[in-house]
């Protein structure tokens, strides 16, 4: 009987939640488009309206005749008025047509695809590994409060605030890529790149090679950011463990394990998912520095080198992609939040 | 501020600060952080007196990648030479007739003519090199000029010698005209090595000359080859300097160009602190203002502000900062401004939610009933009540700003004219600190960042615990 009432109530809440979720999602996606539009406009303003540089100074040979210059300007569509260029540019951005790179004279989209895949490989594996390491450490710390592990979890959480990611990576590089190989002739991790030169032909060996090259940056990214996860999980779990339903569960005589995982931990999942999504932009920028240090051929490194050589179409597109990644992560988090916690009236969260 | 006007209020405020300090004093981690910050602040103020050299302009202070001086405590490093700078005072070692030499501030060699066969003058400067370990580089500079050159070809030959050994030529010049200039001879310079016929890749000139501790001489050999009896020539040499670059240098060694790393580290303290504190203060002020106005006004203003915050939160901050730095200038003050512009977002949301709950409190109601105006309510009642949270957030924003600056400089987008810790690490990474195992170049700047940021995190944590009593219960 009791369970029947409980289910019907739950069902009603779910139904109510659904309509609100739908409405909220529509609002959210509309906001996402506005955000993308803002980013694109900002790009245009930064690079083509306010820019103190002539977009061609970096790539044009000063010996070019005005005629050649004019033809080039026409090819890149830079001879039109600002308004026409803006409309064309916005159209291009939203139809996945990012124009041609100044430097390589190739389509930006074509060049971007493999680099984006590399970045997502690095990002995705780092995110998964960080979660896999961070959450269990947090759970253990919360369940053994005051123990050494707890101190380590709190300490590493504080460290992530104070230690820049690139310093951890430089130290890692110094010890494992230079100090150990030189003094003891042990090459544990690769210094740079994504594959050996030349890359192995056999698919299996190739994958192993990539995994070996991935391991260094991956370990440093996990080291640099698992602490905040551990600390966050621990604090959420400690909060949950003081709730009434946990006291009830304990009073029922359930084992501590069941209480911890089935009652307390479950309630921490929705905020955790939010954290995963919110950490994506940080990981994106972290990946940029990682790509720079470990020479990982992703879009972050491409972005830096393109900026230094004044290849604005590429820089614009990468900024746009970064914003897109952030927005997708945020929307995914909101949807997951609604799925994991039907009580939430998503639209009213703010 | 308005709430400090009356005497009563001032007393109340002072008591609040005193209570805060009493709470803070009990927090050991917070005290550790505060002490560290104080040390950094003192260093920042004293940096002009503490840094012995200019961090960027003073190059060639030692051999590139020179180790710190204190490594000579270890027995295997005991004999490593420091930089030896000698002012050159020439003395004459062999002088034929017909040549008049005046010594003094500058050495003047006057060839008077009167014969047709070549005449040689040997000037020598003796110095002591007290180490068995040879240096890698030495550098000689002097300025010279010739005038009154008539019917004569002269040659200047510079050589170095260990006493009672053969002379190793270093540099020479032949001419038959008036002239002069500054000679700068670098023993590792490719043109020097090619001039004297050594292999620029394999051979090291300094190692050939310095074969152990003892007396050495720098030789200046002048040859006058007159074409007729009335030939004349006059040489002037001045400002001679010999610099034997040391393999150890200063407190923290040297970078690739022989700059003093200790000075770079000390100078970096002031910049990092300024950037961190100013960016935090500005961004916190913006955040508090936006949060309070948005939360208190509500309605349309609130909706618009929060949507703008939503949009801005989706921007990729670090790439955008990089772009703005690259396009519109690299000055640290500009950097402070653009960091501040992107850092108030999170805080404004927190403040807004606080104001939303404060707005419904009875004391605001009472103030309104007593006839308080809008501005009065905001500045007198709302802002003082959100200040503790804002302060805790501000302290925690400092390490964020410092790390952002360091990341930008590390990626090579910082101000090239300012020495910052990020720039030090960037140079260490790009100019071979790793291949030279120069740990004294990599560790100090990184550790300086870490210590400063952790100090602020500790203090922020302590302040947060006092400002949010809920946290205190949990621990």
PDB file of C-alpha atoms in Angstrom, chain B residues 145-308:
ATOM      1  CA  UNK B 145      91.495  54.410 -31.943  1.00  0.00           C
ATOM      2  CA  UNK B 146      94.271  55.285 -34.367  1.00  0.00           C
ATOM      3  CA  UNK B 147      95.090  58.630 -35.824  1.00  0.00           C
ATOM      4  CA  UNK B 148      97.929  60.361 -37.623  1.00  0.00           C
ATOM      5  CA  UNK B 149      98.364  57.287 -39.818  1.00  0.00           C
ATOM      6  CA  UNK B 150     100.805  58.212 -42.590  1.00  0.00           C
ATOM      7  CA  UNK B 151     102.471  55.806 -45.031  1.00  0.00           C
ATOM      8  CA  UNK B 152     102.069  52.887 -42.719  1.00  0.00           C
ATOM      9  CA  UNK B 153     100.232  49.621 -42.267  1.00  0.00           C
ATOM     10  CA  UNK B 154      99.587  48.509 -38.743  1.00  0.00           C
ATOM     11  CA  UNK B 155      98.207  45.367 -37.208  1.00  0.00           C
ATOM     12  CA  UNK B 156      96.722  44.784 -33.795  1.00  0.00           C
ATOM     13  CA  UNK B 157      96.983  41.227 -32.472  1.00  0.00           C
ATOM     14  CA  UNK B 158      95.376  40.106 -29.283  1.00  0.00           C
ATOM     15  CA  UNK B 159      96.517  36.899 -27.704  1.00  0.00           C
ATOM     16  CA  UNK B 160      96.240  35.082 -24.430  1.00  0.00           C
ATOM     17  CA  UNK B 161      98.930  33.034 -22.784  1.00  0.00           C
ATOM     18  CA  UNK B 162      99.651  30.958 -19.737  1.00  0.00           C
ATOM     19  CA  UNK B 163     102.986  32.237 -18.507  1.00  0.00           C
ATOM     20  CA  UNK B 164     105.913  30.362 -20.049  1.00  0.00           C
ATOM     21  CA  UNK B 165     103.637  28.783 -22.648  1.00  0.00           C
ATOM     22  CA  UNK B 166     102.886  29.449 -26.296  1.00  0.00           C
ATOM     23  CA  UNK B 167     100.640  32.345 -27.168  1.00  0.00           C
ATOM     24  CA  UNK B 168      97.136  31.542 -28.356  1.00  0.00           C
ATOM     25  CA  UNK B 169      95.941  34.232 -30.786  1.00  0.00           C
ATOM     26  CA  UNK B 170      92.448  35.515 -30.089  1.00  0.00           C
ATOM     27  CA  UNK B 171      91.775  38.398 -32.421  1.00  0.00           C
ATOM     28  CA  UNK B 172      93.559  40.607 -34.931  1.00  0.00           C
ATOM     29  CA  UNK B 173      93.053  43.502 -37.230  1.00  0.00           C
ATOM     30  CA  UNK B 174      95.129  44.952 -40.073  1.00  0.00           C
ATOM     31  CA  UNK B 175      94.644  48.399 -41.487  1.00  0.00           C
ATOM     32  CA  UNK B 176      96.397  51.415 -42.936  1.00  0.00           C
ATOM     33  CA  UNK B 177      93.843  54.083 -42.104  1.00  0.00           C
ATOM     34  CA  UNK B 178      92.709  56.198 -39.211  1.00  0.00           C
ATOM     35  CA  UNK B 179      89.968  54.463 -37.322  1.00  0.00           C
ATOM     36  CA  UNK B 180      88.825  53.038 -34.080  1.00  0.00           C
ATOM     37  CA  UNK B 181      86.002  51.350 -32.331  1.00  0.00           C
ATOM     38  CA  UNK B 182      85.011  49.057 -29.568  1.00  0.00           C
ATOM     39  CA  UNK B 183      86.440  45.606 -29.778  1.00  0.00           C
ATOM     40  CA  UNK B 184      84.194  42.946 -28.282  1.00  0.00           C
ATOM     41  CA  UNK B 185      85.742  39.545 -28.350  1.00  0.00           C
ATOM     42  CA  UNK B 186      83.715  36.574 -27.221  1.00  0.00           C
ATOM     43  CA  UNK B 187      85.707  33.374 -27.001  1.00  0.00           C
ATOM     44  CA  UNK B 188      82.656  31.338 -28.014  1.00  0.00           C
ATOM     45  CA  UNK B 189      81.653  33.649 -30.835  1.00  0.00           C
ATOM     46  CA  UNK B 190      81.614  31.907 -34.188  1.00  0.00           C
ATOM     47  CA  UNK B 191      83.344  34.760 -36.002  1.00  0.00           C
ATOM     48  CA  UNK B 192      86.150  34.736 -33.427  1.00  0.00           C
ATOM     49  CA  UNK B 193      86.652  31.009 -33.770  1.00  0.00           C
ATOM     50  CA  UNK B 194      86.593  31.111 -37.556  1.00  0.00           C
ATOM     51  CA  UNK B 195      89.025  34.031 -37.570  1.00  0.00           C
ATOM     52  CA  UNK B 196      91.632  32.103 -35.636  1.00  0.00           C
ATOM     53  CA  UNK B 197      91.014  28.891 -37.551  1.00  0.00           C
ATOM     54  CA  UNK B 198      89.265  26.757 -34.942  1.00  0.00           C
ATOM     55  CA  UNK B 199      86.244  24.539 -35.447  1.00  0.00           C
ATOM     56  CA  UNK B 200      83.210  26.491 -34.139  1.00  0.00           C
ATOM     57  CA  UNK B 201      81.446  23.304 -33.129  1.00  0.00           C
ATOM     58  CA  UNK B 202      84.129  21.194 -31.496  1.00  0.00           C
ATOM     59  CA  UNK B 203      86.786  23.553 -30.216  1.00  0.00           C
ATOM     60  CA  UNK B 204      86.561  25.681 -27.119  1.00  0.00           C
ATOM     61  CA  UNK B 205      88.995  28.575 -27.029  1.00  0.00           C
ATOM     62  CA  UNK B 206      88.775  29.144 -23.282  1.00  0.00           C
ATOM     63  CA  UNK B 207      89.638  25.502 -22.545  1.00  0.00           C
ATOM     64  CA  UNK B 208      92.703  25.744 -24.797  1.00  0.00           C
ATOM     65  CA  UNK B 209      94.041  28.723 -22.888  1.00  0.00           C
ATOM     66  CA  UNK B 210      93.072  28.019 -19.307  1.00  0.00           C
ATOM     67  CA  UNK B 211      94.786  24.758 -18.406  1.00  0.00           C
ATOM     68  CA  UNK B 212      94.862  25.087 -14.639  1.00  0.00           C
ATOM     69  CA  UNK B 213      95.348  27.553 -11.845  1.00  0.00           C
ATOM     70  CA  UNK B 214      98.160  30.040 -12.237  1.00  0.00           C
ATOM     71  CA  UNK B 215      99.349  33.267 -13.775  1.00  0.00           C
ATOM     72  CA  UNK B 216      98.032  34.224 -17.168  1.00  0.00           C
ATOM     73  CA  UNK B 217      98.682  37.101 -19.478  1.00  0.00           C
ATOM     74  CA  UNK B 218      96.678  38.973 -22.053  1.00  0.00           C
ATOM     75  CA  UNK B 219      98.979  40.120 -24.827  1.00  0.00           C
ATOM     76  CA  UNK B 220      98.501  43.022 -27.177  1.00  0.00           C
ATOM     77  CA  UNK B 221     100.966  42.819 -30.014  1.00  0.00           C
ATOM     78  CA  UNK B 222     101.201  45.887 -32.230  1.00  0.00           C
ATOM     79  CA  UNK B 223     103.087  45.728 -35.505  1.00  0.00           C
ATOM     80  CA  UNK B 224     103.975  48.848 -37.469  1.00  0.00           C
ATOM     81  CA  UNK B 225     104.998  48.304 -41.069  1.00  0.00           C
ATOM     82  CA  UNK B 226     106.166  51.647 -42.422  1.00  0.00           C
ATOM     83  CA  UNK B 227     106.398  52.311 -46.132  1.00  0.00           C
ATOM     84  CA  UNK B 228     108.752  55.241 -45.809  1.00  0.00           C
ATOM     85  CA  UNK B 229     110.899  56.942 -43.187  1.00  0.00           C
ATOM     86  CA  UNK B 230     108.398  59.648 -42.355  1.00  0.00           C
ATOM     87  CA  UNK B 231     105.622  57.246 -41.414  1.00  0.00           C
ATOM     88  CA  UNK B 232     103.706  58.057 -38.239  1.00  0.00           C
ATOM     89  CA  UNK B 233     100.914  56.452 -36.295  1.00  0.00           C
ATOM     90  CA  UNK B 234      99.298  56.892 -32.885  1.00  0.00           C
ATOM     91  CA  UNK B 235      97.248  54.322 -31.003  1.00  0.00           C
ATOM     92  CA  UNK B 236      94.992  54.935 -28.048  1.00  0.00           C
ATOM     93  CA  UNK B 237      93.598  52.116 -25.936  1.00  0.00           C
ATOM     94  CA  UNK B 238      91.158  52.550 -23.089  1.00  0.00           C
ATOM     95  CA  UNK B 239      88.419  50.887 -21.009  1.00  0.00           C
ATOM     96  CA  UNK B 240      89.912  47.458 -21.288  1.00  0.00           C
ATOM     97  CA  UNK B 241      87.992  44.738 -19.512  1.00  0.00           C
ATOM     98  CA  UNK B 242      88.466  41.009 -19.292  1.00  0.00           C
ATOM     99  CA  UNK B 243      85.516  38.968 -18.113  1.00  0.00           C
ATOM    100  CA  UNK B 244      85.941  35.279 -17.426  1.00  0.00           C
ATOM    101  CA  UNK B 245      82.393  33.985 -17.133  1.00  0.00           C
ATOM    102  CA  UNK B 246      81.882  31.913 -14.026  1.00  0.00           C
ATOM    103  CA  UNK B 247      80.283  28.501 -13.894  1.00  0.00           C
ATOM    104  CA  UNK B 248      78.534  29.452 -10.637  1.00  0.00           C
ATOM    105  CA  UNK B 249      76.712  32.682 -10.008  1.00  0.00           C
ATOM    106  CA  UNK B 250      74.709  34.406  -7.308  1.00  0.00           C
ATOM    107  CA  UNK B 251      71.961  32.961  -5.153  1.00  0.00           C
ATOM    108  CA  UNK B 252      70.003  31.196  -7.879  1.00  0.00           C
ATOM    109  CA  UNK B 253      72.390  30.884 -10.796  1.00  0.00           C
ATOM    110  CA  UNK B 254      72.002  32.327 -14.256  1.00  0.00           C
ATOM    111  CA  UNK B 255      69.768  31.808 -17.252  1.00  0.00           C
ATOM    112  CA  UNK B 256      70.805  31.087 -20.830  1.00  0.00           C
ATOM    113  CA  UNK B 257      72.058  34.621 -21.476  1.00  0.00           C
ATOM    114  CA  UNK B 258      73.833  34.927 -18.143  1.00  0.00           C
ATOM    115  CA  UNK B 259      71.134  36.991 -16.443  1.00  0.00           C
ATOM    116  CA  UNK B 260      70.708  36.856 -12.687  1.00  0.00           C
ATOM    117  CA  UNK B 261      67.818  34.543 -11.821  1.00  0.00           C
ATOM    118  CA  UNK B 262      67.632  35.706  -8.206  1.00  0.00           C
ATOM    119  CA  UNK B 263      66.943  39.281  -9.370  1.00  0.00           C
ATOM    120  CA  UNK B 264      64.277  38.024 -11.764  1.00  0.00           C
ATOM    121  CA  UNK B 265      62.599  36.111  -8.947  1.00  0.00           C
ATOM    122  CA  UNK B 266      62.646  39.091  -6.564  1.00  0.00           C
ATOM    123  CA  UNK B 267      61.336  41.523  -9.164  1.00  0.00           C
ATOM    124  CA  UNK B 268      58.564  39.063 -10.004  1.00  0.00           C
ATOM    125  CA  UNK B 269      57.158  39.263  -6.456  1.00  0.00           C
ATOM    126  CA  UNK B 270      56.001  42.842  -6.848  1.00  0.00           C
ATOM    127  CA  UNK B 271      54.352  42.274 -10.210  1.00  0.00           C
ATOM    128  CA  UNK B 272      52.553  39.109  -9.164  1.00  0.00           C
ATOM    129  CA  UNK B 273      51.276  40.687  -5.946  1.00  0.00           C
ATOM    130  CA  UNK B 274      50.115  43.833  -7.752  1.00  0.00           C
ATOM    131  CA  UNK B 275      48.330  41.906 -10.456  1.00  0.00           C
ATOM    132  CA  UNK B 276      46.735  39.489  -7.996  1.00  0.00           C
ATOM    133  CA  UNK B 277      45.549  42.101  -5.495  1.00  0.00           C
ATOM    134  CA  UNK B 278      44.389  44.748  -7.964  1.00  0.00           C
ATOM    135  CA  UNK B 279      42.554  42.277 -10.189  1.00  0.00           C
ATOM    136  CA  UNK B 280      40.875  40.752  -7.112  1.00  0.00           C
ATOM    137  CA  UNK B 281      39.833  44.126  -5.704  1.00  0.00           C
ATOM    138  CA  UNK B 282      38.465  45.406  -9.009  1.00  0.00           C
ATOM    139  CA  UNK B 283      36.631  42.205  -9.883  1.00  0.00           C
ATOM    140  CA  UNK B 284      35.172  41.919  -6.373  1.00  0.00           C
ATOM    141  CA  UNK B 285      33.937  45.511  -6.507  1.00  0.00           C
ATOM    142  CA  UNK B 286      32.250  44.892  -9.844  1.00  0.00           C
ATOM    143  CA  UNK B 287      30.792  41.621  -8.573  1.00  0.00           C
ATOM    144  CA  UNK B 288      29.384  43.154  -5.391  1.00  0.00           C
ATOM    145  CA  UNK B 289      27.937  46.131  -7.228  1.00  0.00           C
ATOM    146  CA  UNK B 290      26.301  44.049  -9.959  1.00  0.00           C
ATOM    147  CA  UNK B 291      25.038  41.457  -7.484  1.00  0.00           C
ATOM    148  CA  UNK B 292      23.530  43.984  -5.097  1.00  0.00           C
ATOM    149  CA  UNK B 293      21.935  46.112  -7.784  1.00  0.00           C
ATOM    150  CA  UNK B 294      20.577  43.099  -9.637  1.00  0.00           C
ATOM    151  CA  UNK B 295      19.275  41.396  -6.506  1.00  0.00           C
ATOM    152  CA  UNK B 296      17.813  44.515  -4.931  1.00  0.00           C
ATOM    153  CA  UNK B 297      16.187  45.955  -8.034  1.00  0.00           C
ATOM    154  CA  UNK B 298      14.841  42.638  -9.295  1.00  0.00           C
ATOM    155  CA  UNK B 299      12.503  42.346 -12.246  1.00  0.00           C
ATOM    156  CA  UNK B 300      13.691  43.256 -15.702  1.00  0.00           C
ATOM    157  CA  UNK B 301      17.134  44.529 -14.659  1.00  0.00           C
ATOM    158  CA  UNK B 302      17.772  41.335 -12.743  1.00  0.00           C
ATOM    159  CA  UNK B 303      16.703  39.116 -15.631  1.00  0.00           C
ATOM    160  CA  UNK B 304      18.891  40.971 -18.151  1.00  0.00           C
ATOM    161  CA  UNK B 305      21.945  41.071 -15.861  1.00  0.00           C
ATOM    162  CA  UNK B 306      21.746  37.407 -15.046  1.00  0.00           C
ATOM    163  CA  UNK B 307      21.355  36.427 -18.704  1.00  0.00           C
ATOM    164  CA  UNK B 308      24.435  38.511 -19.516  1.00  0.00           C
TER     165      UNK B 308
END
